[in-house]
Short mmCIF file of C-alpha atoms (C1' of nucleotides) in Angstrom, two decimals:
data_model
loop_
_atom_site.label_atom_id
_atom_site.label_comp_id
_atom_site.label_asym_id
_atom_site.label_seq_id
_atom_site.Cartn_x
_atom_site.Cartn_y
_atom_site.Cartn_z
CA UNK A 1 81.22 115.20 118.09
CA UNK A 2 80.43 116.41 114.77
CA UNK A 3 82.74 115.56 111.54
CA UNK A 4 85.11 118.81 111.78
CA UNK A 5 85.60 117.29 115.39
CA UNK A 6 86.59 113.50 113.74
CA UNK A 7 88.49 115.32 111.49
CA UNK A 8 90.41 117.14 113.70
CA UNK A 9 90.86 114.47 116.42
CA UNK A 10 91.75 111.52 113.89
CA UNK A 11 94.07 114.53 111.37
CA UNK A 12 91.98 112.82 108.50
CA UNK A 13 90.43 115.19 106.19
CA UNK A 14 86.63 115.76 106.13
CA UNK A 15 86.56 115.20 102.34
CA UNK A 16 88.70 111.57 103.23
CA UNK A 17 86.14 110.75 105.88
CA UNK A 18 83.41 111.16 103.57
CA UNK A 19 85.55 108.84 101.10
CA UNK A 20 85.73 105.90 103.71
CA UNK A 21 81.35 106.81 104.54
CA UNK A 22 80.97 106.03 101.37
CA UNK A 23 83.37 103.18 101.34
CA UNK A 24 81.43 102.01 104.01
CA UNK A 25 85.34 101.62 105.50
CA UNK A 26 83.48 103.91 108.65
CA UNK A 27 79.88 103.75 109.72
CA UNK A 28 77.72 106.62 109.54
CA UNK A 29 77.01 108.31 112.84
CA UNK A 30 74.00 108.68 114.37
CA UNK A 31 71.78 111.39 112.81
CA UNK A 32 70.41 114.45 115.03
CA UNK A 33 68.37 115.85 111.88
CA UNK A 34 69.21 116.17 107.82
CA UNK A 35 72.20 117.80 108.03
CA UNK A 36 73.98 116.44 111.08
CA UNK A 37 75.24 113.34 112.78
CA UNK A 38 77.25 112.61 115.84
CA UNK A 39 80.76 110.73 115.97
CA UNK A 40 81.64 108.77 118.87
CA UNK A 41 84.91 107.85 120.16
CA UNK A 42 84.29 104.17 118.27
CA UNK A 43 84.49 106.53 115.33
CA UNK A 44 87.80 107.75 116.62
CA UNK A 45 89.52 104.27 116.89
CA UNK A 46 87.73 103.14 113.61
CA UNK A 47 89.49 105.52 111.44
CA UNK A 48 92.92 105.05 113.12
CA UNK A 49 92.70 101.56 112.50
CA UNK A 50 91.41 102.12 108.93
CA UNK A 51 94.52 104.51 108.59
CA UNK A 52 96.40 101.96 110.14
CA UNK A 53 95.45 99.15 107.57
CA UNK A 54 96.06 101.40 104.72
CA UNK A 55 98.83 102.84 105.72
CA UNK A 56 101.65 100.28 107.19
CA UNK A 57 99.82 97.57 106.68
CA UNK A 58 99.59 98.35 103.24
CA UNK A 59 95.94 97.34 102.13
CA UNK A 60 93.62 98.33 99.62
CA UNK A 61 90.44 100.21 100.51
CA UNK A 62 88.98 97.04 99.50
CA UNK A 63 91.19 94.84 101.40
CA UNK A 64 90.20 97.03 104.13
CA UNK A 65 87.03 96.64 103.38
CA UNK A 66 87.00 93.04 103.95
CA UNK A 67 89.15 92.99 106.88
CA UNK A 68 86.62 95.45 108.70
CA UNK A 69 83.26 93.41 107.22
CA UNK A 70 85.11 90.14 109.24
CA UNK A 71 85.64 92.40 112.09
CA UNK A 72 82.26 93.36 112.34
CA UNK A 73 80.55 90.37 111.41
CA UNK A 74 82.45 87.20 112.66
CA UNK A 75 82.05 83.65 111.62
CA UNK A 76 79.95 81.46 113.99
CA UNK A 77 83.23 79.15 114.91
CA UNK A 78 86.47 79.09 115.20
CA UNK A 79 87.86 76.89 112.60
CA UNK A 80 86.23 79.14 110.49
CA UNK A 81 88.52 82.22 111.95
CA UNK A 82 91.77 81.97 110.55
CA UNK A 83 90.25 80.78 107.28
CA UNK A 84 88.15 84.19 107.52
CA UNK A 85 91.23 86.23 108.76
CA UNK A 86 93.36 85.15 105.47
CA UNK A 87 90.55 85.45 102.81
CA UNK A 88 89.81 88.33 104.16
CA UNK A 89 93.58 89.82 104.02
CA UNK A 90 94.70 87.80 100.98
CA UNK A 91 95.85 90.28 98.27
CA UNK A 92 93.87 91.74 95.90
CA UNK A 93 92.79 89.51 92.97
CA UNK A 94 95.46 88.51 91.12
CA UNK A 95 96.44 92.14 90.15
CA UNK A 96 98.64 94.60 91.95
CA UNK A 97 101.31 94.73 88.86
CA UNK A 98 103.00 92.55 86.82
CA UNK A 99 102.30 88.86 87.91
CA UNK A 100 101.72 86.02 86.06
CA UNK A 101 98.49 83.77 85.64
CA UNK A 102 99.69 80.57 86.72
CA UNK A 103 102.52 79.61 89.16
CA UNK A 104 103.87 75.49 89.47
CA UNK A 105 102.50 75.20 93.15
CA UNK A 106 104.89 72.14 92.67
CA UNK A 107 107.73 73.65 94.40
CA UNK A 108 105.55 75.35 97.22
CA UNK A 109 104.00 72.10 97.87
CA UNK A 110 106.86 70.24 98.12
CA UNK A 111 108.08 73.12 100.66
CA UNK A 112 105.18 72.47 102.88
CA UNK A 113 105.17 68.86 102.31
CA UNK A 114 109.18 68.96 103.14
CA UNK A 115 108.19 70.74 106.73
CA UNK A 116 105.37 68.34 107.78
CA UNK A 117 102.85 71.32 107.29
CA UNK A 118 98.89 70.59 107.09
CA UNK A 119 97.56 73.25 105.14
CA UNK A 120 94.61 73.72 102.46
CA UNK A 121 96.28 73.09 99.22
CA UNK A 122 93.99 75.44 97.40
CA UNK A 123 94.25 78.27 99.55
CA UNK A 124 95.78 81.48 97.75
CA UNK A 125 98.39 81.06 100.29
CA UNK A 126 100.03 78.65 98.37
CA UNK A 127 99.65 80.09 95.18
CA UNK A 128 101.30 83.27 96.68
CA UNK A 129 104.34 81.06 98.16
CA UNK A 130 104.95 79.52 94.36
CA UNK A 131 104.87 82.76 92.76
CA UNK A 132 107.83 84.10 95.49
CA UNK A 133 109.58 81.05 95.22
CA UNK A 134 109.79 81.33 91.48
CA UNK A 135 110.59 85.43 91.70
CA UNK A 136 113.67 84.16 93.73
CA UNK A 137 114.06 81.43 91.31
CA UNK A 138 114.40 84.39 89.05
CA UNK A 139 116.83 86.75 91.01
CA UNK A 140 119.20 83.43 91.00
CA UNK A 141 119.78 83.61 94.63
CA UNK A 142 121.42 81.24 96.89
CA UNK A 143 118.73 80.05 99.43
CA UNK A 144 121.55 76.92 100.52
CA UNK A 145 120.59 73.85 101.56
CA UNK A 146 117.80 73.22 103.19
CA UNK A 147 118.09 77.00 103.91
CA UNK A 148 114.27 77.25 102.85
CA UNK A 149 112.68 74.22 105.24
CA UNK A 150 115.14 76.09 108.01
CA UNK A 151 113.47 79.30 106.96
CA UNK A 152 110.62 77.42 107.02
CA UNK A 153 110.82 76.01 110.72
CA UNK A 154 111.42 79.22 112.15
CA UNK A 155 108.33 80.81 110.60
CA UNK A 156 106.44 78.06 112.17
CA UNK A 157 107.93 79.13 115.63
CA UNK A 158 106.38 82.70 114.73
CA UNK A 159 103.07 81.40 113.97
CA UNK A 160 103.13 79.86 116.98
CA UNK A 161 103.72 83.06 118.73
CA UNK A 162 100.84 84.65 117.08
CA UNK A 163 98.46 82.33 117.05
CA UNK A 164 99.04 82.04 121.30
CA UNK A 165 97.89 85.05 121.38
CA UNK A 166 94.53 84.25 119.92
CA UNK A 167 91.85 84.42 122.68
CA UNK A 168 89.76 81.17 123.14
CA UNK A 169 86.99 82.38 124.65
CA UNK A 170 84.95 84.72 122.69
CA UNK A 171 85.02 84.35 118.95
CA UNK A 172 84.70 88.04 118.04
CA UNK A 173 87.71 88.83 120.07
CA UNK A 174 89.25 85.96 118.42
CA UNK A 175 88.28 87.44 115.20
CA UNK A 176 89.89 90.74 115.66
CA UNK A 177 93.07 89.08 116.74
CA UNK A 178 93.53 87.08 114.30
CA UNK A 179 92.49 89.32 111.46
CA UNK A 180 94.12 92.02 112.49
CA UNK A 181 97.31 90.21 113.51
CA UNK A 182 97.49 88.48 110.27
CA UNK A 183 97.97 92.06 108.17
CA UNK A 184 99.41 94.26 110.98
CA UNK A 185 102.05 92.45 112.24
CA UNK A 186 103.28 92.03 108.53
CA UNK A 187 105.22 95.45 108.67
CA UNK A 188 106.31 94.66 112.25
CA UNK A 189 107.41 91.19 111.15
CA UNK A 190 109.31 92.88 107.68
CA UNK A 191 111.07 95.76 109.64
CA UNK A 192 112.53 93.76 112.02
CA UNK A 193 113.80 91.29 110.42
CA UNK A 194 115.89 94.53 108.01
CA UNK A 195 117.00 95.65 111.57
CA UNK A 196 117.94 92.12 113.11
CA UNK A 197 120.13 91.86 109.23
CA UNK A 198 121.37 95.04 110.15
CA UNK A 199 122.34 93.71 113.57
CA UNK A 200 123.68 90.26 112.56
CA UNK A 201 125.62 92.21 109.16
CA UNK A 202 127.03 94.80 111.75
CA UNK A 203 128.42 91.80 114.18
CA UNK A 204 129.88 90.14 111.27
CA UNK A 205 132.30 92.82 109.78
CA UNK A 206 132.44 94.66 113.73
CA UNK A 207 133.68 90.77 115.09
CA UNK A 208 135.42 89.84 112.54
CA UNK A 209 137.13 91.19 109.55
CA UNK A 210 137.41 94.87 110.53
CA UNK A 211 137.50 95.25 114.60
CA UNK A 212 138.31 98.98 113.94
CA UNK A 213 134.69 99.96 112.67
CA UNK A 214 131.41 99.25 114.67
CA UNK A 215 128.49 101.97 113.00
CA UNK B 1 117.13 87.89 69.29
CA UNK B 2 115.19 90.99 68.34
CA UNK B 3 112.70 92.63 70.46
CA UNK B 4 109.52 90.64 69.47
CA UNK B 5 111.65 87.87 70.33
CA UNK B 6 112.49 89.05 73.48
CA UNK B 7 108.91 89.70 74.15
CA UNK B 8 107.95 85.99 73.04
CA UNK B 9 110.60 84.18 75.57
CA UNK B 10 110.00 86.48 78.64
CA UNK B 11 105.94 86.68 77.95
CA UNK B 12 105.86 90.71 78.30
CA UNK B 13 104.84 93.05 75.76
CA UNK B 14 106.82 94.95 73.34
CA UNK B 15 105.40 98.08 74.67
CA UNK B 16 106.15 97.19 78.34
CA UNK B 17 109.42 96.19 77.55
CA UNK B 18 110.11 99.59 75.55
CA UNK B 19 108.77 101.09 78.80
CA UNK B 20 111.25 99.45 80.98
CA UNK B 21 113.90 100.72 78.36
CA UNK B 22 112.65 104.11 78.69
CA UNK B 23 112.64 103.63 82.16
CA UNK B 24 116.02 102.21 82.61
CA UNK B 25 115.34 98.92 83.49
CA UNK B 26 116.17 97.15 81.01
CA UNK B 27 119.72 98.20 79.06
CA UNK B 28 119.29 98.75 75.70
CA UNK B 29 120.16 96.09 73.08
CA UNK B 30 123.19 96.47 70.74
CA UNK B 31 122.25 98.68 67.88
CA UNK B 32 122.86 97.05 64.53
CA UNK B 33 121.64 100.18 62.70
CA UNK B 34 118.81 103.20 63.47
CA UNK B 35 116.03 100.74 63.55
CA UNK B 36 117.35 97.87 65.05
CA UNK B 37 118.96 96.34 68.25
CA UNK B 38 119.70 93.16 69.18
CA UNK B 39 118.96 91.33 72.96
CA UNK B 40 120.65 88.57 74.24
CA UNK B 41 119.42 85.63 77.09
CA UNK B 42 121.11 88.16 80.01
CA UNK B 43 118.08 90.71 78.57
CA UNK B 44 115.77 87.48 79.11
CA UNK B 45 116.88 87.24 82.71
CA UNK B 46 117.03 90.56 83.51
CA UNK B 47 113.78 91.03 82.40
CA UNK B 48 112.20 88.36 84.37
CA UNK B 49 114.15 89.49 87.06
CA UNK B 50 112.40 93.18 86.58
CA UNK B 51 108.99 91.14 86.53
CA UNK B 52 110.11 89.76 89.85
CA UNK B 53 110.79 92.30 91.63
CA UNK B 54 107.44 94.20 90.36
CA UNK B 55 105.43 91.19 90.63
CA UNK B 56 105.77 88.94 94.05
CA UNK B 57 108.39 91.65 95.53
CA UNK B 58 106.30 94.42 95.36
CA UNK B 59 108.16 97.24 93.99
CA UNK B 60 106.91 100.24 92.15
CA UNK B 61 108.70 100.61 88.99
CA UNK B 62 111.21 103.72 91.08
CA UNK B 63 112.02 101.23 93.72
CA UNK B 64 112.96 98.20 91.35
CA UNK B 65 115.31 100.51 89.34
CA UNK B 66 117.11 101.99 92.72
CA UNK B 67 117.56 97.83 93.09
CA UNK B 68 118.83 97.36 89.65
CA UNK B 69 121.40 100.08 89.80
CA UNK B 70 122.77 98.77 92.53
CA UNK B 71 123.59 95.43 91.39
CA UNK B 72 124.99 96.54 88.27
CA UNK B 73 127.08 99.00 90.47
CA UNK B 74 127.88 97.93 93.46
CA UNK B 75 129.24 99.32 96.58
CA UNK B 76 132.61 99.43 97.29
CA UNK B 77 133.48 97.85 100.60
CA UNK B 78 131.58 95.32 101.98
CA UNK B 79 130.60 97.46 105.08
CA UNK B 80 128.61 99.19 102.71
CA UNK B 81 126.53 96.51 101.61
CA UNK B 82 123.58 95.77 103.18
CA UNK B 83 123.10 99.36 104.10
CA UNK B 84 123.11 99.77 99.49
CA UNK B 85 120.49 97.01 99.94
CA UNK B 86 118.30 98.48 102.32
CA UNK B 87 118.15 102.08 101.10
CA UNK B 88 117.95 100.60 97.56
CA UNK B 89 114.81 98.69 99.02
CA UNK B 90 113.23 101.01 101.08
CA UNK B 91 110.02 102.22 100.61
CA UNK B 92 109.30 104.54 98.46
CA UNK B 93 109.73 107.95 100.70
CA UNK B 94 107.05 108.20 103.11
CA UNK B 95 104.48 107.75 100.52
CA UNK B 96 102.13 104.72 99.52
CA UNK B 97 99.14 105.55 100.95
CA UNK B 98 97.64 107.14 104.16
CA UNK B 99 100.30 107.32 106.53
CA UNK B 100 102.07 109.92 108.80
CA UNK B 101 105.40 112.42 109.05
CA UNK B 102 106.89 111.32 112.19
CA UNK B 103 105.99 108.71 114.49
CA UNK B 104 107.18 107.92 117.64
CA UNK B 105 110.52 106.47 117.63
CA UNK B 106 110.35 105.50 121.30
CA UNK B 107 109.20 102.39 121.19
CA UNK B 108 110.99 101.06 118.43
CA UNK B 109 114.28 101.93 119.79
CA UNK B 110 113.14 100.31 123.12
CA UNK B 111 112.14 97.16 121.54
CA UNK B 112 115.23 97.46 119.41
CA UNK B 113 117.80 98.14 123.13
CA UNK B 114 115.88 95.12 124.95
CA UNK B 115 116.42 92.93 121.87
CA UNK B 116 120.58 94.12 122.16
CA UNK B 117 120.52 94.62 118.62
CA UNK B 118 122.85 97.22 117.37
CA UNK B 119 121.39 99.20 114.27
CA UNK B 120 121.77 102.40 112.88
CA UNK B 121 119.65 104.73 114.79
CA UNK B 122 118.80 106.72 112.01
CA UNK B 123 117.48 104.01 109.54
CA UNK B 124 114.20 104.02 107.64
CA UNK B 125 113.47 100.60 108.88
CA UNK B 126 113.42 102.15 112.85
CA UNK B 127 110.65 104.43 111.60
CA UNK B 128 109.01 101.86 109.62
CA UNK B 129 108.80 99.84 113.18
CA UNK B 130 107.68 102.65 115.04
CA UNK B 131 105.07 103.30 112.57
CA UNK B 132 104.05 99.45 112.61
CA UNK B 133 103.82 99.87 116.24
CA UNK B 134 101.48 102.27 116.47
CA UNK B 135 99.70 100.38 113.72
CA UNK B 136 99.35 97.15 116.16
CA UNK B 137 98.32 99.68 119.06
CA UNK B 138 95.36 101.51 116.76
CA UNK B 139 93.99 97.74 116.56
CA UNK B 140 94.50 97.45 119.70
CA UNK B 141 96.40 93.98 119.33
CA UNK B 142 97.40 91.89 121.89
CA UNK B 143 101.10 90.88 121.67
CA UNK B 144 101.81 89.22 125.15
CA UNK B 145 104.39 89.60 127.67
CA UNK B 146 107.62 89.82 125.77
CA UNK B 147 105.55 88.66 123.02
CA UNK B 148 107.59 91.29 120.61
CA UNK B 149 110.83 90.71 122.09
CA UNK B 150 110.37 86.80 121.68
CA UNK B 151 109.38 87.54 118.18
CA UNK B 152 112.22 89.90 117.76
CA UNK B 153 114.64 86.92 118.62
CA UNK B 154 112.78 84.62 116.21
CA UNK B 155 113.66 87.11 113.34
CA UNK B 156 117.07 87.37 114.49
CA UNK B 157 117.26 83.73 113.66
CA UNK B 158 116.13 84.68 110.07
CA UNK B 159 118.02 87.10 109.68
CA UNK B 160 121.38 85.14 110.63
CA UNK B 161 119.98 82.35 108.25
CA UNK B 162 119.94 84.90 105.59
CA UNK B 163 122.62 86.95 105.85
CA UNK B 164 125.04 83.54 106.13
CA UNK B 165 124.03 83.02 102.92
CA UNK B 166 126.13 86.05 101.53
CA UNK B 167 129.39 85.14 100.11
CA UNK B 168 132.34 86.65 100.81
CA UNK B 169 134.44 86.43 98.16
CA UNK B 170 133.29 88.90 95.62
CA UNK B 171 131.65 92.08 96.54
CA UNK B 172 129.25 92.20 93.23
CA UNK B 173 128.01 88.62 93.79
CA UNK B 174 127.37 89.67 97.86
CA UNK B 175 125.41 92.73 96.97
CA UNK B 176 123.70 90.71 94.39
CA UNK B 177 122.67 88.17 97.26
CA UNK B 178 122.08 90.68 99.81
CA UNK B 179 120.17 92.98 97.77
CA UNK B 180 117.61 90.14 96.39
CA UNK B 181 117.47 88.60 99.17
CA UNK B 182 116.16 91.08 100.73
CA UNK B 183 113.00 91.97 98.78
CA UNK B 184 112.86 88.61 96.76
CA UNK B 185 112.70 86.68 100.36
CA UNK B 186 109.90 89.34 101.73
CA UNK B 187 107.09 87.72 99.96
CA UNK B 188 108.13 83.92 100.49
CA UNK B 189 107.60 84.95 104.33
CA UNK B 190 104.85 86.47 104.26
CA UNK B 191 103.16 83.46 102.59
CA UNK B 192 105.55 80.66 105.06
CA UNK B 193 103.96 82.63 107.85
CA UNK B 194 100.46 82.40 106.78
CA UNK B 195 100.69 79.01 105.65
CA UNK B 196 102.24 78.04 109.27
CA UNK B 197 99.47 79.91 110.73
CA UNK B 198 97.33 77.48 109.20
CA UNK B 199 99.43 74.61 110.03
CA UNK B 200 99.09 75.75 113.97
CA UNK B 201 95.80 76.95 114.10
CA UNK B 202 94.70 73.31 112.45
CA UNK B 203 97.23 71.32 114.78
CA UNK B 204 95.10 73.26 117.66
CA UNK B 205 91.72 72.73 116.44
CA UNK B 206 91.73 69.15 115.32
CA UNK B 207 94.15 68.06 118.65
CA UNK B 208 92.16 69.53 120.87
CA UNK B 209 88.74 70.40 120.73
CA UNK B 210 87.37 69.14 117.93
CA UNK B 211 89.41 65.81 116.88
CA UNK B 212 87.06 64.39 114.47
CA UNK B 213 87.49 67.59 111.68
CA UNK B 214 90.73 67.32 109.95
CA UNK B 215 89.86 69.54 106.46
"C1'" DC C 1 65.51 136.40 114.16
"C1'" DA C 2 68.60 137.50 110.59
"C1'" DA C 3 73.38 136.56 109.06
"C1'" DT C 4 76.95 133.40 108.81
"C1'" DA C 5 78.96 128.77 109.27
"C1'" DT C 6 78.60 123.68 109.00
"C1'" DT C 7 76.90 119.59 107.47
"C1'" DG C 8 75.53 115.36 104.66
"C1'" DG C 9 75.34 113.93 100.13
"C1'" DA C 10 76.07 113.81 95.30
"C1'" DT C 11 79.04 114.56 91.55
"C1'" DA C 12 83.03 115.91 89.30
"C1'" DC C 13 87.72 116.39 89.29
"C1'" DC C 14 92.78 115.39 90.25
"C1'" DT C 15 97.23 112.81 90.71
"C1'" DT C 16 100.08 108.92 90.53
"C1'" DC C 17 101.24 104.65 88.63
"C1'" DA C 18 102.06 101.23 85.30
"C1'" DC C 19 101.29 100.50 81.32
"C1'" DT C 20 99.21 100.87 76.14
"C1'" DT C 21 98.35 103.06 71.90
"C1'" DT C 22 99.43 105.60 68.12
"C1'" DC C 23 102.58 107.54 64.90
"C1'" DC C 24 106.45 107.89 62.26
"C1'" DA C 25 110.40 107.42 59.61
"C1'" DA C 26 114.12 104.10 58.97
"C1'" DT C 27 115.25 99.78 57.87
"C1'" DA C 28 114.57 94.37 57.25
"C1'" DT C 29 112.71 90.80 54.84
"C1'" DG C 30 110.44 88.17 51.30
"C1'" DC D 1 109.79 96.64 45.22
"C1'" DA D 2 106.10 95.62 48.73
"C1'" DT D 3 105.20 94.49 53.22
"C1'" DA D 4 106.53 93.91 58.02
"C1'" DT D 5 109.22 95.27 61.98
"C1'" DT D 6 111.69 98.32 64.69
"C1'" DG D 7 113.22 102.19 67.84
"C1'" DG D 8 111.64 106.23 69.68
"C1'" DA D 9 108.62 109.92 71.03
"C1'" DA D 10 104.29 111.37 72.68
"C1'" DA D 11 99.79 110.94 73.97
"C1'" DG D 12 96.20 108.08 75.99
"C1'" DT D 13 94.21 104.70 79.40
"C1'" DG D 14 92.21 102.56 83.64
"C1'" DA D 15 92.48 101.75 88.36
"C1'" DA D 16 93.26 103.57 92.89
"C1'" DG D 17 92.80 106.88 96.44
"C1'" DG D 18 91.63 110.82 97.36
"C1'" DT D 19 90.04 116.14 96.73
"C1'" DA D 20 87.19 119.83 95.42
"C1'" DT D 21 82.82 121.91 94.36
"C1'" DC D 22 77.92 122.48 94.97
"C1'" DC D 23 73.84 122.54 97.25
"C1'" DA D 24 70.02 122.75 100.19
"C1'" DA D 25 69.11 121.98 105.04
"C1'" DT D 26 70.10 123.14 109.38
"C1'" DA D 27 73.10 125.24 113.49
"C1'" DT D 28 75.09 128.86 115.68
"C1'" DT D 29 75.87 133.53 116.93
"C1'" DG D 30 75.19 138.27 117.62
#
DNA sequence: CAATATTGGATACCTTCACTTTCCAATATG
DNA sequence: CATATTGGAAAGTGAAGGTATCCAATATTG
């Protein structure tokens, strides 16, 4: 198919599939003279899943960029995947908005040191965890005690989930999975944990307080 | 303290904090005369509270004032709470970046019946699952048998952490929780989650195959 | 085969966001 | 009194993510 085609199938606009060409988000298609190239149906999953990291998942076009490069181009071996699947997704730089320099990483070591947790105390990772744990340090909310190891604990039942589902056998599949895992089961992870508060807040006042009301 | 002050304590520029002024943000100081105003330390927390919730949280500057408002004017009945917190926290419309009008709700509300949970079927957070669905299917993800609804449960678990942590007693100091804890915990997550990942994936790898790498 | 439509590619432009800068006149402060 | 600071308004900035415009080289169609 020819680009009007891609555009049509994938509702991108030409113009934006010319954007991610040149972003090298999409690679070219195969040219039939100067003027012309044919998509393939690769072309057609490429760009939903470049929607689909820019949209819910919620990554830059360089982000994306990286995640797709990974993707494409996988480590030799697999201790090196996860490592690859995180740089690759970590947020951009420091930027983004208003954050700060330097976090105390001594309260998000202590966290991970608290749950048992091996992990590589320079990855950004950490950083990242500091800088939340001091924004709710900030909002002056209640996360009782030991509320963040339990927190903790059940994360680490997640993980465990996910990384399950990480194919042994071949490393690019392995890869993909894990990359793509990492950043697009973020939004999954973040809307259903507003609908399970929804659920728990609804059994709450439904069970208890007010057994008149149930919406 | 005056506003250079102000600016000194909470590291943030006069300008920016004129702009959160100007923004409604930030409530003025007390005006000693035309030219002057004075701040006191709840301007100091606010303000790193605004920093927060721009910074680690994530919010555009729209979102983090929907937030604000409704802690300093909170809901009436408790009933009402978590809903404030969600809209108050929700996205900014359907915007961000690349994504779609309407996608199928079908298999959100499936996941959502299997699960048992009772939400509001006409939530942002249902669409925001649907469209993180259909983000995991573009990448073609694995998520195993009952892989979502085991996760699903997992988040439960969260989510009844989290919302336990509400009081009861007085309805500004629950919205005040609720609504913080909502976007304030998002971020500490996120970073548990990839820093278990880690944990897991280097439990597997040094365990099993290759038991003389621990890095 | 001539007339019209499409394409790849380059370049310029646009919009939103989160600030920053610049000005100014009215005070504070030394 | 001289200098510095302030609140407030308004314009400017830089990054991000696209869009729009052009153009010459084909394709396609009648």
């Amino acid at each position: 198919m020819r680009i009007s085609e891609l555009s049509r199938r994938t509702d991108v606009p030409v113009a934006t599939i010319k954007y991610y060409l040149r972003e090298g988000l999409l690679p070219p298609g195969e040219r039939t003279s100067a003027t012309q190239a044919v998509y393939s149906e690769a072309h057609v999953d490429r760009l939903e899943l470049i929607r689909a990291l820019l949209g819910p998942a919620r990554l830059s076009v360089e982000a994306a960029g990286r995640v797709l490069r990974v993707i494409d181009d996988p480590p030799e071996t697999f201790l090196d995947v996860l490592g690859a699947a995180q740089t690759a997704t970590a947020p951009t730089g420091a930027s983004g908005t208003a954050s700060d320099e330097d976090p105390d990483l001594g309260p998000a070591r202590e966290l991970v040191a608290e749950l048992g947790w091996t992990v590589d105390p320079g990855s950004v990772e950490l950083t990242q965890l500091a800088s939340a744990l001091r924004a709710v340090e900030a909002g002056g909310i209640d996360v009782v005690d030991g509320g963040l190891a339990r927190y903790g604990r059940t994360v680490h039942d997640l993980a465990q989930a996910e990384v399950a589902t990480v194919p042994t056998d071949e490393i690019s599949r392995a890869v993909r999975q894990s990359v793509l895992g990492t950043v697009l089961l973020e939004p999954v992870l973040l809307s259903l944990r507003r609908l399970a508060q929804q659920d728990v807040a609804g059994r709450l006042f439904t069970d208890a307080e007010h057994p008149d009301r149930a919406d």
